[in-house]
Short mmCIF file of C-alpha atoms in Angstrom, two decimals:
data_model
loop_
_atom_site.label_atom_id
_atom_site.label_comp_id
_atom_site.label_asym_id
_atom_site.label_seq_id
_atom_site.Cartn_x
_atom_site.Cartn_y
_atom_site.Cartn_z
CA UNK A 3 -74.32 -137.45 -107.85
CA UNK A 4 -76.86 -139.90 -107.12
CA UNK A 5 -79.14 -139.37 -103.59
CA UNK A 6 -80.27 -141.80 -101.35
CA UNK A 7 -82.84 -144.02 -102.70
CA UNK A 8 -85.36 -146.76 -101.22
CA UNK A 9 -86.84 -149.35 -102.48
CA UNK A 10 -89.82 -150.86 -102.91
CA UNK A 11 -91.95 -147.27 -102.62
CA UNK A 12 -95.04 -149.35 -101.29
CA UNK A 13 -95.50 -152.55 -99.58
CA UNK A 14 -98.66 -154.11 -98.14
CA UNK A 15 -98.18 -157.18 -95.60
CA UNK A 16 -100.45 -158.68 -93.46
CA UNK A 17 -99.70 -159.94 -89.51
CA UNK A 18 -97.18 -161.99 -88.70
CA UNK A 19 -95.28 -161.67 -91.97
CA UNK A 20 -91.17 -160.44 -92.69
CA UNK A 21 -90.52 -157.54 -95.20
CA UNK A 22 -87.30 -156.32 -95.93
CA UNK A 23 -86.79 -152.69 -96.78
CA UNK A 24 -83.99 -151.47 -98.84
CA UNK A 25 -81.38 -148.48 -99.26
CA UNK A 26 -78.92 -146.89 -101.19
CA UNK A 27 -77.07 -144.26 -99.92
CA UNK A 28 -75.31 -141.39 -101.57
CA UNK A 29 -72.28 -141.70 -103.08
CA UNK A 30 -69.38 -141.36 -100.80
CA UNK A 31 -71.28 -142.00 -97.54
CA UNK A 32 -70.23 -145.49 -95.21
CA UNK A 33 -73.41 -144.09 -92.43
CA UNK A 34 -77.07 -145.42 -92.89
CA UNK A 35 -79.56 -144.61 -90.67
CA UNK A 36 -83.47 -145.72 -90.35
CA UNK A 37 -86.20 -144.06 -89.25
CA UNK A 38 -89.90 -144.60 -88.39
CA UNK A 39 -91.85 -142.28 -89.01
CA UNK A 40 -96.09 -142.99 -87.73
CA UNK A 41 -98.56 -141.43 -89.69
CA UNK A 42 -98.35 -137.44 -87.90
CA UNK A 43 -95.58 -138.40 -86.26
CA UNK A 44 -92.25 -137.25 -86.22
CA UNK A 45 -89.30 -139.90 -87.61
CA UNK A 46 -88.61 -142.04 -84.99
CA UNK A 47 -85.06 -143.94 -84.77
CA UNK A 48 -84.74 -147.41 -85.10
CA UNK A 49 -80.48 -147.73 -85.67
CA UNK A 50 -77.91 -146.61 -87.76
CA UNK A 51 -74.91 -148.47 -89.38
CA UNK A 52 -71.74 -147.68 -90.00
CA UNK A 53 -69.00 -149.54 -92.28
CA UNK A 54 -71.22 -152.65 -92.09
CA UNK A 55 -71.52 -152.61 -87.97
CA UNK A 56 -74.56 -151.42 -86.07
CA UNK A 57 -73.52 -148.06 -84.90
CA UNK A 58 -76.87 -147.37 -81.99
CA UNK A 59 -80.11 -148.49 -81.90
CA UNK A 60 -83.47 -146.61 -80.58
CA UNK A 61 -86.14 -148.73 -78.82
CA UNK A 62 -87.31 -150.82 -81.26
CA UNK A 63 -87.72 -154.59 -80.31
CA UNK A 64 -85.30 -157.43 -81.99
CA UNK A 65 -87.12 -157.88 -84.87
CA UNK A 66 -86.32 -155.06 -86.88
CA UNK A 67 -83.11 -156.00 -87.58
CA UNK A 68 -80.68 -154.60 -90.40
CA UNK A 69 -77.59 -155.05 -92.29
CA UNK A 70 -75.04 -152.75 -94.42
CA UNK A 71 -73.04 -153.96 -97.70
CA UNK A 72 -69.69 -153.47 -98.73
CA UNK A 73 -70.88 -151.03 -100.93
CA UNK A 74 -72.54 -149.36 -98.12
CA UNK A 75 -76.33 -149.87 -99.31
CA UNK A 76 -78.75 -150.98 -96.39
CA UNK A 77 -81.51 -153.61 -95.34
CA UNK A 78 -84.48 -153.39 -92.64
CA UNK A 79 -86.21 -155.97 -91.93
CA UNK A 80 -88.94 -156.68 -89.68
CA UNK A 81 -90.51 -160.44 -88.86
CA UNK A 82 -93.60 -161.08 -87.29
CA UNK A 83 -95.07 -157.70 -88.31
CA UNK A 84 -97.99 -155.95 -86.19
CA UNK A 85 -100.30 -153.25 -87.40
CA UNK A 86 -98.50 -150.64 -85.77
CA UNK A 87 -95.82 -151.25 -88.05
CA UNK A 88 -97.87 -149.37 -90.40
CA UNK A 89 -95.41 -146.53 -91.29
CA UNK A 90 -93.31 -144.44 -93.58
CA UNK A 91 -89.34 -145.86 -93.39
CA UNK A 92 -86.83 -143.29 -93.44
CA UNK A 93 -83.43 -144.02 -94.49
CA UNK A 94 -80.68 -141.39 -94.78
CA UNK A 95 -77.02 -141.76 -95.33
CA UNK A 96 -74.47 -139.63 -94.17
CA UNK A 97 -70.71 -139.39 -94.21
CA UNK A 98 -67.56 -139.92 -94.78
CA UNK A 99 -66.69 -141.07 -90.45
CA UNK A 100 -68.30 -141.44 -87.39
CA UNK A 101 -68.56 -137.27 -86.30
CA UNK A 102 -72.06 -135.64 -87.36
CA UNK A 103 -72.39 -134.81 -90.67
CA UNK A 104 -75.75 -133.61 -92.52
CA UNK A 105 -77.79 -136.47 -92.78
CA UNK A 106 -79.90 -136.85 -96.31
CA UNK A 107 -83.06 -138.58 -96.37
CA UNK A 108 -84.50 -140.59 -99.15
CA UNK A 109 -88.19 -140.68 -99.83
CA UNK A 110 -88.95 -143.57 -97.66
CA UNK A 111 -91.06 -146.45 -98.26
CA UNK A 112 -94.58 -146.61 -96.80
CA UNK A 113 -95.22 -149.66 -95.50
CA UNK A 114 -99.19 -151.24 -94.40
CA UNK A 115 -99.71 -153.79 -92.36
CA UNK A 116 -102.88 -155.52 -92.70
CA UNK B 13 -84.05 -138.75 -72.43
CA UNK B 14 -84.03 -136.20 -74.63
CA UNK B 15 -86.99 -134.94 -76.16
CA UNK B 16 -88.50 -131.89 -79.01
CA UNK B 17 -91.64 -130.12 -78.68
CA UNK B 18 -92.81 -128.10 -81.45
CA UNK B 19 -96.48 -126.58 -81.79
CA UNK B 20 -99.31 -128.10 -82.81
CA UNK B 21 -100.68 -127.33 -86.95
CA UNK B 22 -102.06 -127.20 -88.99
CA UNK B 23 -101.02 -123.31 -89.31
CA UNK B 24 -102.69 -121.76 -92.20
CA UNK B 25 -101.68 -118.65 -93.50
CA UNK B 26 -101.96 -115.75 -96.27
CA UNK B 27 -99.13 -115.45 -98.77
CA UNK B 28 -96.58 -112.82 -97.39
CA UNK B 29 -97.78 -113.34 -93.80
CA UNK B 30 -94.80 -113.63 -90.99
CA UNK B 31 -94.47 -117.16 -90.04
CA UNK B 32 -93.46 -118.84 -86.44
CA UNK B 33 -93.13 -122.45 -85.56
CA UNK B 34 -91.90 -122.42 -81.70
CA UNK B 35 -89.49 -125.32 -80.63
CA UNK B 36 -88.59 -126.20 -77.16
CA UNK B 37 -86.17 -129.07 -76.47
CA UNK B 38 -84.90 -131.18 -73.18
CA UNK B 39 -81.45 -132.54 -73.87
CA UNK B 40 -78.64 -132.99 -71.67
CA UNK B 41 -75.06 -131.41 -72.14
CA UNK B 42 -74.90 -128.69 -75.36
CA UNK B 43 -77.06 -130.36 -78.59
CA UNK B 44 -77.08 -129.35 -82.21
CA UNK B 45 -80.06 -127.97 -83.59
CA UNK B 46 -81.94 -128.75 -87.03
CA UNK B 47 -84.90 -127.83 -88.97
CA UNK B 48 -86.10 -130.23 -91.18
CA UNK B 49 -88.75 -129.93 -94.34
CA UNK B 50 -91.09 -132.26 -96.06
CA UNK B 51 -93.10 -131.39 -98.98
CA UNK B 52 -95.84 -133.82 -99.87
CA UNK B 53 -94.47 -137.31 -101.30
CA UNK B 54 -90.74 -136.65 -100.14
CA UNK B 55 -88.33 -137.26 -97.84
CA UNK B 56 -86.70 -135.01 -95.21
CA UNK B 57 -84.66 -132.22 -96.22
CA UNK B 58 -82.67 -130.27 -94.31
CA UNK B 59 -83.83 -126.30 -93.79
CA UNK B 60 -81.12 -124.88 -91.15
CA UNK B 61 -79.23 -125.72 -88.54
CA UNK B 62 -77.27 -124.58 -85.47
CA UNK B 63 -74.79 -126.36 -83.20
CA UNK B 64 -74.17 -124.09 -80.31
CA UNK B 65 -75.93 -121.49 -78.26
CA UNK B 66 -76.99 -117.96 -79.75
CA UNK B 67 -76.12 -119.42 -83.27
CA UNK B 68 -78.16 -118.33 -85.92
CA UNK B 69 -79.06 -120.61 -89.17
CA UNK B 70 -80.82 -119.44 -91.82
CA UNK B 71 -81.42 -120.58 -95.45
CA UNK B 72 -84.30 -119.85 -98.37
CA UNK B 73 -85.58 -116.43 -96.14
CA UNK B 74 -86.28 -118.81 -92.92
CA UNK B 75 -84.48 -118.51 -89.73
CA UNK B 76 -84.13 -119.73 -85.99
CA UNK B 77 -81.50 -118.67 -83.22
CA UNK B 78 -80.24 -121.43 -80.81
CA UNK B 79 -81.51 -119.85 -77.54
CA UNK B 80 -80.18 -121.91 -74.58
CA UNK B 81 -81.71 -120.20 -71.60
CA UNK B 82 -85.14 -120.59 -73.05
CA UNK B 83 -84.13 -123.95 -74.67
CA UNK B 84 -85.82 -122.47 -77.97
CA UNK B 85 -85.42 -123.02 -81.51
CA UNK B 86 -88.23 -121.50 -83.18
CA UNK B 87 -88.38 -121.32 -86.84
CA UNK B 88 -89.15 -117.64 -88.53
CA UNK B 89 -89.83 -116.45 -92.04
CA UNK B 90 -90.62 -112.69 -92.74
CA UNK B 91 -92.72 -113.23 -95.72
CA UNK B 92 -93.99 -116.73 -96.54
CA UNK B 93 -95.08 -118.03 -100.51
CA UNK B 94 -97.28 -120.77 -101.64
CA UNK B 95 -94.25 -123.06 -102.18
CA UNK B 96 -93.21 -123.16 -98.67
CA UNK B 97 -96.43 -125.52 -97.80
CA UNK B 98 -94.57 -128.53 -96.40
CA UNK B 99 -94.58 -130.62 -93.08
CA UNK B 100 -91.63 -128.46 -90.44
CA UNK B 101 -89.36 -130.76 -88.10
CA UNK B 102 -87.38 -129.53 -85.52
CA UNK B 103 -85.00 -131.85 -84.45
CA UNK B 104 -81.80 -132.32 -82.32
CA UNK B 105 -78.64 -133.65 -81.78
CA UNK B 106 -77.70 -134.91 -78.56
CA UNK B 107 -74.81 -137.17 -77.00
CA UNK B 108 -76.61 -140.42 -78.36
CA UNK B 109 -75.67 -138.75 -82.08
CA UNK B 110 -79.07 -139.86 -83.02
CA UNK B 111 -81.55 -137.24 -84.42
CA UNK B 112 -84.40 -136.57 -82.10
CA UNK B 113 -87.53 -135.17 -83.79
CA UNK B 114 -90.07 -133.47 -83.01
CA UNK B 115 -93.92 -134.63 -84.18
CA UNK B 116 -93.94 -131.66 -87.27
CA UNK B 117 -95.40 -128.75 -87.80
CA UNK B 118 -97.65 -128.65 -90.97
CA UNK B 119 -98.24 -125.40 -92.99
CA UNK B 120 -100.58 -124.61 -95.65
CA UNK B 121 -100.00 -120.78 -97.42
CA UNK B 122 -103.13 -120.14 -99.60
CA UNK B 123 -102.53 -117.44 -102.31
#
């Protein structure tokens, strides 16, 4: 059984530019969720998906936006990127249906914004 | 909204010393609880959990009760090893069904 993996592991941007993140979840899970998570911080949430809809978001501004496939995998992106975007991305899939179920994280991608 | 507050680290200790992270939350209605652990380079794995009042979870030798009149969580181990160096979440589950977290808890165990 494959766990959740993210992709690229490192990205350096400067201001003002897009990146998109990207996530596979486990096998057998329809629920992505993304987290920031600030250098000493705690993950913060940004939204979650769930069979391709947007399932909540936290209080993150428009653009970070996402998307799930068909086959469940998951995008972030972000436009116009400030330095306080500067953080490790969380994503973890859970599943199968909406009700709480152990979320599992993958090892994030650390974004720097320049 | 709701909210975790765990203590400040670093926390450095001995091997076989008694570890405590304390955990205090502010959630409305009845939330689940979680630990969560990070080892350096990694993701978030998931230590224990507990989903109503005066539950207990425990895994690996840790522990922490779901204490609703103190709105506690505190993490516990009896006996801690090198290997259990790694960044401690506590985290909950409220009626948004989005995981709260708290800022971590880091802990160093020197041989």
């Amino acid at each position: 059984e494959t766990g959740v993996t993210q992709s690229p592991t490192h990205l350096i941007k400067t201001r003002g530019q897009q990146v998109t993140l990207r996530c596979s979840s486990q096998s057998g899970h329809n629920t992505v969720s993304w987290y920031q998570q600030a250098l000493g911080q705690g993950p913060q949430f940004i939204f979650q998906y769930y069979r391709e809809e947007e399932n909540g978001r936290g209080n993150f501004p428009p653009r970070f936006s996402g998307l799930q496939f068909p086959n469940y995998s998951s995008e972030l992106n972000v436009n116009a990127l400030e330095l306080d975007d500067s953080a490790l991305y969380l994503c973890a899939s859970s599943g199968p249906g909406l009700a709480y179920n152990e979320q599992f994280f993958g090892p994030g991608t650390r974004l720097t914004v320049l | 909204g709701d909210s975790v507050t765990q203590m400040e680290g670093p926390v450095t200790l001995s091997e076989e010393a008694f570890l405590t992270i304390n955990c205090t939350y502010t959630a409305t209605g009845y939330p689940s609880l979680f630990w969560y652990v990070q080892y350096p380079g990694e993701g978030l794995q998931l230590l224990l959990k507990a989903t109503k009042a005066d539950d207990k979870g425990s895994n690996k030798g840790f522990e922490a009760t779901y204490r609703k009149e103190t709105t506690s969580f505190h993490l516990e181990k009896g006996s801690v090893q090198v290997s259990d160096s790694a960044v401690y979440f506590c985290a909950l589950l409220g009626g948004s069904e989005k995981l709260v977290f708290g800022k971590g808890t880091k802990l160093t165990v020197n041989p």
